[in-house]
mmCIF file of C-alpha atoms in Angstrom:
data_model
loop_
_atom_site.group_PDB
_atom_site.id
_atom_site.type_symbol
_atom_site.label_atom_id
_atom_site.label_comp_id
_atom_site.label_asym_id
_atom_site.label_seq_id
_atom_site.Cartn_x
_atom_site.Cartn_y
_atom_site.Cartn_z
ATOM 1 C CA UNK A 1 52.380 -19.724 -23.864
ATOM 2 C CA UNK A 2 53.727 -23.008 -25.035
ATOM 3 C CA UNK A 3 53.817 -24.223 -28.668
ATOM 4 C CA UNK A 4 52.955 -27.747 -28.146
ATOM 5 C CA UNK A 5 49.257 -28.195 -28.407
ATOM 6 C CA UNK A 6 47.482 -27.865 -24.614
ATOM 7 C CA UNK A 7 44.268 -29.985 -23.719
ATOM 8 C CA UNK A 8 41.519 -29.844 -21.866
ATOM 9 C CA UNK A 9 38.545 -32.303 -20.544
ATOM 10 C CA UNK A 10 35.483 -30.677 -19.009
ATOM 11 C CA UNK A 11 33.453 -33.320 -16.612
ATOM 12 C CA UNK A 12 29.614 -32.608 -15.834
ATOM 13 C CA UNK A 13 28.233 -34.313 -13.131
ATOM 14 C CA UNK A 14 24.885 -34.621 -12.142
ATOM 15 C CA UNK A 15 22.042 -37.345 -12.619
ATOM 16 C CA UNK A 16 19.883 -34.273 -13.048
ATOM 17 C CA UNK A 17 21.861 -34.356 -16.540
ATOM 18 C CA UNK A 18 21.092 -37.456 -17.404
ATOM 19 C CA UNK A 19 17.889 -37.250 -17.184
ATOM 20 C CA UNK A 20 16.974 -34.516 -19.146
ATOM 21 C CA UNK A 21 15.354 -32.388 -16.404
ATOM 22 C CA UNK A 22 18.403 -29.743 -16.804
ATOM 23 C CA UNK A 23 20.279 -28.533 -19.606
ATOM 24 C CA UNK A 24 23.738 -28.147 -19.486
ATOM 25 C CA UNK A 25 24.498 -24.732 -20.375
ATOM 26 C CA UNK A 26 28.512 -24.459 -19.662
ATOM 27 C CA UNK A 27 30.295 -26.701 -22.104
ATOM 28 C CA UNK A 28 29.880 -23.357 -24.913
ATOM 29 C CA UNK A 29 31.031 -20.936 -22.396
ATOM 30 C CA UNK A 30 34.231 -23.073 -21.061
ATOM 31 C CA UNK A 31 34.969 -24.620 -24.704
ATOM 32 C CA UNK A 32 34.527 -20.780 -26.051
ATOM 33 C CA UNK A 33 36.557 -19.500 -23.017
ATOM 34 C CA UNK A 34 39.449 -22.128 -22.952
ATOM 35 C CA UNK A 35 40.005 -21.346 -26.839
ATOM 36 C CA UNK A 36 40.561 -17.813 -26.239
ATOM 37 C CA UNK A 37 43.396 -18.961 -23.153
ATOM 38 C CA UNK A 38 45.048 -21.817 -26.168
ATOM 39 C CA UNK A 39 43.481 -24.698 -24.436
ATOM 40 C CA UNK A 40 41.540 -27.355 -26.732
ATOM 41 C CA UNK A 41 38.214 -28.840 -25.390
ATOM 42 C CA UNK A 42 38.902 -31.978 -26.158
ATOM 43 C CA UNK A 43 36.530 -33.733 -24.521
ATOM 44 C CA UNK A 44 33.357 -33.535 -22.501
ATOM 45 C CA UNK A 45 32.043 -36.321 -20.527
ATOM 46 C CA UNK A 46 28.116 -36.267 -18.645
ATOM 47 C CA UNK A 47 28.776 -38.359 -15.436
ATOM 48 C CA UNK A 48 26.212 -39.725 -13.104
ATOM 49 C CA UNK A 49 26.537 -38.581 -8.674
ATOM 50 C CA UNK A 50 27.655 -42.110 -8.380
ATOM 51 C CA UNK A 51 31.371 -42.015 -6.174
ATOM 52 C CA UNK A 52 33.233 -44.672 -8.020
ATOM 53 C CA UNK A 53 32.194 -43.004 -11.596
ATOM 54 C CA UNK A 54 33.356 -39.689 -10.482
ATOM 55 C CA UNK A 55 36.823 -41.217 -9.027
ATOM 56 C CA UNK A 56 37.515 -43.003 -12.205
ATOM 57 C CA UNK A 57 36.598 -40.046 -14.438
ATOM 58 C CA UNK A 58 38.680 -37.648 -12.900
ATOM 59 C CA UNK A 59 41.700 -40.199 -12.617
ATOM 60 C CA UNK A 60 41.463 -41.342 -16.459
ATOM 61 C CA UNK A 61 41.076 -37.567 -17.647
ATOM 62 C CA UNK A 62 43.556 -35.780 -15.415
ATOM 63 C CA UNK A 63 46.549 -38.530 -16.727
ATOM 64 C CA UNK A 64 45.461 -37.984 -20.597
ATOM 65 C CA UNK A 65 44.828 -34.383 -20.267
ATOM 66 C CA UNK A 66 45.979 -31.129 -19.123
ATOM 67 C CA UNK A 67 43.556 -29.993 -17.394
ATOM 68 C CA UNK A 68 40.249 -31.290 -16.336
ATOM 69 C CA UNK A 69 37.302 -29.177 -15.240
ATOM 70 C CA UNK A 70 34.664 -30.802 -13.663
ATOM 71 C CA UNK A 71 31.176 -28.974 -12.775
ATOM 72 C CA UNK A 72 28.454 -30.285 -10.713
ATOM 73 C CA UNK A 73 28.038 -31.704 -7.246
ATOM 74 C CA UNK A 74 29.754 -28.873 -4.702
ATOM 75 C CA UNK A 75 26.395 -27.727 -2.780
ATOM 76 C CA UNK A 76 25.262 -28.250 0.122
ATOM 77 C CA UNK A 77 22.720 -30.944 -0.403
ATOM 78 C CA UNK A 78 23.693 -35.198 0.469
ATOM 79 C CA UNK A 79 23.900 -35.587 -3.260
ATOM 80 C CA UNK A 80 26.888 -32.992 -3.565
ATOM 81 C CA UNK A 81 29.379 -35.747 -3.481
ATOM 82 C CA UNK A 82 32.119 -34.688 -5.904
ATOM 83 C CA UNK A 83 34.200 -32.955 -3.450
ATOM 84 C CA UNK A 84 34.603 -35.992 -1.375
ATOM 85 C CA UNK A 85 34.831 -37.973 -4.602
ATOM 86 C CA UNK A 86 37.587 -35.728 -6.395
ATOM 87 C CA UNK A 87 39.441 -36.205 -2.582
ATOM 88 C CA UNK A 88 39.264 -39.692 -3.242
ATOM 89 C CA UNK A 89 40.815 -39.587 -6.636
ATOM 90 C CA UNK A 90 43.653 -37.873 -5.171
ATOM 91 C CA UNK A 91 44.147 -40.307 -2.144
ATOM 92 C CA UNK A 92 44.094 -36.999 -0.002
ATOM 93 C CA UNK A 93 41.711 -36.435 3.410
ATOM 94 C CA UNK A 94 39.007 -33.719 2.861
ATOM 95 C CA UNK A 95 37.508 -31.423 5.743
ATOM 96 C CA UNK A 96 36.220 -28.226 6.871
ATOM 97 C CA UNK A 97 38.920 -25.448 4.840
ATOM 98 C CA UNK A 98 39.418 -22.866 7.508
ATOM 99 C CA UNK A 99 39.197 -19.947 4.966
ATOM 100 C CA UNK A 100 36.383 -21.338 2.890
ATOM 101 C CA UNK A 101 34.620 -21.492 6.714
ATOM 102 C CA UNK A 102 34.766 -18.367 7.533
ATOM 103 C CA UNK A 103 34.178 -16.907 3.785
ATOM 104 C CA UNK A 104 30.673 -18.601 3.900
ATOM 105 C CA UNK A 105 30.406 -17.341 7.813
ATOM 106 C CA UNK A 106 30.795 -14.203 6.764
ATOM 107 C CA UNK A 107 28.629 -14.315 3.669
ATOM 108 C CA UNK A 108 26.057 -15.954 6.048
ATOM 109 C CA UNK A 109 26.004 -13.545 8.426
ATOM 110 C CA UNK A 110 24.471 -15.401 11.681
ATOM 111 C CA UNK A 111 25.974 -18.948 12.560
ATOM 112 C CA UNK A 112 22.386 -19.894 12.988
ATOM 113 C CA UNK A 113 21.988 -19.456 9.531
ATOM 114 C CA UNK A 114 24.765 -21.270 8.566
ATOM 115 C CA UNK A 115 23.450 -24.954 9.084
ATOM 116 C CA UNK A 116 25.528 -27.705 8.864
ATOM 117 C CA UNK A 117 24.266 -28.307 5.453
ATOM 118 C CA UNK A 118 25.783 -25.269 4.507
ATOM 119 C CA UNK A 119 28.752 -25.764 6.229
ATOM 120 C CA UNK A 120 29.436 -29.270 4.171
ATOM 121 C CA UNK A 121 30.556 -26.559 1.514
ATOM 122 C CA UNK A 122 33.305 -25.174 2.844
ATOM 123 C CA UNK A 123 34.489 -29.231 2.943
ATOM 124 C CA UNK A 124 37.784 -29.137 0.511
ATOM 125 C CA UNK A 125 40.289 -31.802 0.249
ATOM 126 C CA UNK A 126 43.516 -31.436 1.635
ATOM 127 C CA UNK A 127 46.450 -29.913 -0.778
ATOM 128 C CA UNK A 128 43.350 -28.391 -2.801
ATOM 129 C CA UNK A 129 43.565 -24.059 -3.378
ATOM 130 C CA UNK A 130 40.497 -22.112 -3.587
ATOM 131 C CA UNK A 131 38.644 -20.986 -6.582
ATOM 132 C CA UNK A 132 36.846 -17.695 -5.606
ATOM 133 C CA UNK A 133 33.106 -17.537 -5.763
ATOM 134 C CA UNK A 134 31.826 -13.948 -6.713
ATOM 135 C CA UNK A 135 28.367 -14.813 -6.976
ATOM 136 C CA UNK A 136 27.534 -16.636 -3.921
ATOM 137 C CA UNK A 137 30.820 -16.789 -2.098
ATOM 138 C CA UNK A 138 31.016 -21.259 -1.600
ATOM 139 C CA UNK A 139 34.482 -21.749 -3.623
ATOM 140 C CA UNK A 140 35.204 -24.190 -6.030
ATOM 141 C CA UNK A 141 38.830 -26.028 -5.590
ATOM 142 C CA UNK A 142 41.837 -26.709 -7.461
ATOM 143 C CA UNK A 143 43.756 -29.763 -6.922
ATOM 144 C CA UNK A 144 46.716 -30.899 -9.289
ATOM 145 C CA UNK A 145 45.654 -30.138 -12.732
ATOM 146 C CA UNK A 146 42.131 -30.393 -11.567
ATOM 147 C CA UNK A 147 39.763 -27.409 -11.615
ATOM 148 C CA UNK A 148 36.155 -28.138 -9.191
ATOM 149 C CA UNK A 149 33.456 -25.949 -10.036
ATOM 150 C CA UNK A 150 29.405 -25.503 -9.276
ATOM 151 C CA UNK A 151 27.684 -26.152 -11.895
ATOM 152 C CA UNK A 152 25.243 -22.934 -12.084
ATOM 153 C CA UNK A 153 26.371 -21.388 -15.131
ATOM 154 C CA UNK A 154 26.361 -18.020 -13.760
ATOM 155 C CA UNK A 155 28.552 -19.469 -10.628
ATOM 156 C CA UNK A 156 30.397 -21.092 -13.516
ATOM 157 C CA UNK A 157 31.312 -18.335 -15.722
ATOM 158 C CA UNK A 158 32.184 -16.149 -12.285
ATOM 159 C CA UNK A 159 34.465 -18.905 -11.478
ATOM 160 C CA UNK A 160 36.172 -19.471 -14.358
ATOM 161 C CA UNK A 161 37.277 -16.086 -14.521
ATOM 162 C CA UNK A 162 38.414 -16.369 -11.341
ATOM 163 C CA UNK A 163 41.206 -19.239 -12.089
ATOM 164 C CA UNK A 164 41.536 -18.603 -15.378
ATOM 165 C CA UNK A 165 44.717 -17.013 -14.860
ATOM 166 C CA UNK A 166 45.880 -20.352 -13.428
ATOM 167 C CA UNK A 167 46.060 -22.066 -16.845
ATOM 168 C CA UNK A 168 49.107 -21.614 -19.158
ATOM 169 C CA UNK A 169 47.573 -22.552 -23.303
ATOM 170 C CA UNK A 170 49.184 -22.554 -26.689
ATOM 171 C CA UNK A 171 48.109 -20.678 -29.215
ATOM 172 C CA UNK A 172 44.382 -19.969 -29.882
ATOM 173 C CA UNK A 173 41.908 -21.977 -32.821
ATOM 174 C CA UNK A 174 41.372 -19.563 -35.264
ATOM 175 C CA UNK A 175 38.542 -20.175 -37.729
ATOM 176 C CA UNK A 176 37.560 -19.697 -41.101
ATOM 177 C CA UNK A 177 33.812 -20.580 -42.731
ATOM 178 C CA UNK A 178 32.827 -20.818 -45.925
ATOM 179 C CA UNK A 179 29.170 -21.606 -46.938
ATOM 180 C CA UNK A 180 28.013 -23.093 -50.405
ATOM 181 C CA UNK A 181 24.571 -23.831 -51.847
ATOM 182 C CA UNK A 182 25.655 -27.421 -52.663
ATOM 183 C CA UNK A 183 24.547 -31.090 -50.416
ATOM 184 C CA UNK A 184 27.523 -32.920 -48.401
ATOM 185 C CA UNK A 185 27.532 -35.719 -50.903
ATOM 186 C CA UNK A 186 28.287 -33.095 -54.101
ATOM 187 C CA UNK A 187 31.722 -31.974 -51.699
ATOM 188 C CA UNK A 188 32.515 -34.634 -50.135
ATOM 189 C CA UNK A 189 34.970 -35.567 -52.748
ATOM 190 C CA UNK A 190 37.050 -32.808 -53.133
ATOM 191 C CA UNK A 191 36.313 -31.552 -49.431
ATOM 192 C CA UNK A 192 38.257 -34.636 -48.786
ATOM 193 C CA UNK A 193 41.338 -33.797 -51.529
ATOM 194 C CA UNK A 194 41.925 -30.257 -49.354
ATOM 195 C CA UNK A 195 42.016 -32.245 -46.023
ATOM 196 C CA UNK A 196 44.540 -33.840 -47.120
ATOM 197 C CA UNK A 197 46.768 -31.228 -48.402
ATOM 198 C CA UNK A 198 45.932 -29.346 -45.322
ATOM 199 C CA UNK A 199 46.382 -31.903 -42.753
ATOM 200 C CA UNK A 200 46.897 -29.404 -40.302
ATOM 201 C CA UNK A 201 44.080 -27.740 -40.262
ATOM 202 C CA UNK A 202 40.334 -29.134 -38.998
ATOM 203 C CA UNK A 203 37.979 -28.620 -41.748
ATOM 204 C CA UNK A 204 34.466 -30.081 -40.514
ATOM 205 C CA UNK A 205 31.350 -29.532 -42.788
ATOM 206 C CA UNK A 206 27.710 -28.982 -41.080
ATOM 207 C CA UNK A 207 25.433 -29.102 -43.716
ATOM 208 C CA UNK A 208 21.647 -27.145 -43.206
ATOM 209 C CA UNK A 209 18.180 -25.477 -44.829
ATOM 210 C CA UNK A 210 18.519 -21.914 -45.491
ATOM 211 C CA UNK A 211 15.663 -20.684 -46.785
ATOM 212 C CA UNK A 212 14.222 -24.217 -48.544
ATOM 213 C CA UNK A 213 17.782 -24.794 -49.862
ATOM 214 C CA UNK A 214 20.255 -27.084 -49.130
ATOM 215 C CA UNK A 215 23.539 -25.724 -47.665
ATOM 216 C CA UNK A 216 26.681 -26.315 -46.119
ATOM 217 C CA UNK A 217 29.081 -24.587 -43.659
ATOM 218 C CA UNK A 218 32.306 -25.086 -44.008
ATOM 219 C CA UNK A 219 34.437 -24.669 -40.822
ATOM 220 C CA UNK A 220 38.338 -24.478 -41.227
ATOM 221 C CA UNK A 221 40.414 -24.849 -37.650
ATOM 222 C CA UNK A 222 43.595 -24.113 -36.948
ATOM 223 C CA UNK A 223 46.052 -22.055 -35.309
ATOM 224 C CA UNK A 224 48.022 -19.886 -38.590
ATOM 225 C CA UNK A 225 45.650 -17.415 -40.109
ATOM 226 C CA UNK A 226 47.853 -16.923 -43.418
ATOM 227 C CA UNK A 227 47.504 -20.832 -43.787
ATOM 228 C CA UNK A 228 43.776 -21.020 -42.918
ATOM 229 C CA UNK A 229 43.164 -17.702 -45.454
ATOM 230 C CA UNK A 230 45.161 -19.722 -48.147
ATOM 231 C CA UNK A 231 43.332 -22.833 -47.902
ATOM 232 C CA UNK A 232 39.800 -21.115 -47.413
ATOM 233 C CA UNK A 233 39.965 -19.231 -50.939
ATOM 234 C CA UNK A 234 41.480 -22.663 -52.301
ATOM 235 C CA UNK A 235 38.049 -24.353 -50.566
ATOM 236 C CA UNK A 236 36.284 -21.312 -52.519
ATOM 237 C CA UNK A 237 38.093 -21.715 -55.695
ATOM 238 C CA UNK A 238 36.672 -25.318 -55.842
ATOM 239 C CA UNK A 239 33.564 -25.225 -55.002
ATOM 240 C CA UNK A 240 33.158 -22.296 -57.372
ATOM 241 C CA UNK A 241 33.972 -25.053 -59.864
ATOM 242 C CA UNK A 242 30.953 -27.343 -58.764
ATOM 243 C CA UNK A 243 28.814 -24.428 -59.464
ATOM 244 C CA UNK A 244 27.839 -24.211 -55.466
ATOM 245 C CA UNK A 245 27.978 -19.822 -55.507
ATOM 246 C CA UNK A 246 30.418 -20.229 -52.312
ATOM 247 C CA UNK A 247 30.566 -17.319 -49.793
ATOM 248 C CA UNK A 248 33.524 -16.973 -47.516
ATOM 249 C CA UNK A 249 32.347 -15.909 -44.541
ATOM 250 C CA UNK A 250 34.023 -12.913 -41.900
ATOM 251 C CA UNK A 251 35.449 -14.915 -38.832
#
């Protein structure tokens, strides 16, 4: 664990994104899953299967970030390009990976069976390590500080698990919530005040219906539970003031 603050960008690639046919399920689980390592989501970024988009991404995120995960593009289909793309972004060659070979061999049982279609996934740039694929066996890659994944969320969440170890984080978000029966534009004032005596902390407010009433959540970030505690019941204290019935909320 480091102290300094550790970042993360996830990448998902796939015109199937873009145009609404598919949903993209993973950015919860990673940004839920990176938290718990110390790494901050920081950003997420929906990319098109277009080469040069895909080579630019990856080289603007992996210099401001961390690390970058990318999901999206690794099958075995002539519109899987982001293996060949990420290669590119590296300046490295990319061909059959001996191990990833026979792994899908093996998984595949006859070589008839294993087309060269399937074979194009078992393509890996050079320098790149293997991410292991417990669901259906075609790895994912690491590459510098560059994490390649599928982009089936169940391949996904197998995955991650499977490199997770790999990443070294800071200390995990911790959150506080407080909800109040009062509108945005009531708060805002003194919601405002506390941010600024608690510039360390993320408070973001998410206001909603609840049962034909207005309300607002609350949402206190940061990484020093005594501090977050202390500036929750301060959050409390005031809005108790506005007459808004505030609840503070179990984590």
């Amino acid at each position: 664990m480091t102290d300094r603050e550790v970042t993360a960008c996830l990448i998902v690639i796939g015109n199937e994104i873009l145009s609404g046919r598919t949903k993209d399920a993973n950015l919860p689980f990673l940004a839920v899953g990176l938290n718990a390592l110390g790494v901050r989501l920081r950003e997420a970024r929906v990319i098109p299967d277009i080469e040069e988009t895909i080579v630019a991404t990856v080289n603007e995120c992996r210099a401001r970030f961390d690390y970058v995960i990318t999901t999206g593009g690794i099958g075995p289909t002539h519109d899987d390009i982001t293996a060949d793309a990420v290669a590119k972004a590296f300046g490295v060659e990319i061909g059959i990976n001996r191990e990833a070979y026979d792994r899908l061999l093996k998984h595949y049982g006859d070589p008839a069976i294993f087309t060269p279609a399937r074979q194009r996934m078992a393509r890996i740039p050079a320098t790149a390590i293997l991410i292991d694929n417990p669901v259906s066996v075609a790895p994912g890659f690491q590459i510098g500080n560059v994490f390649v994944l599928a982009g089936v969320p169940m391949i996904v969440e197998a995955m991650f698990h499977s490199f997770k170890h790999r990443l070294a984080g800071g200390a995990p978000v911790l959150s506080r919530t407080v909800r109040v029966s009062l509108p945005e534009g009531t708060i805002a004032e003194p919601l405002g005040a506390l941010q600024g005596r608690y510039a360390d902390l993320e408070i973001g407010s998410y206001p909603s219906f609840r049962q034909g009433r207005i309300s607002t959540g609350l949402v206190l970030r940061g990484t020093d539970m005594q501090r977050l505690e202390t500036a929750a019941r301060e959050l409390v204290a005031v809005l108790g003031e506005l007459g808004g019935d505030p609840e503070l909320l179990e984590s």
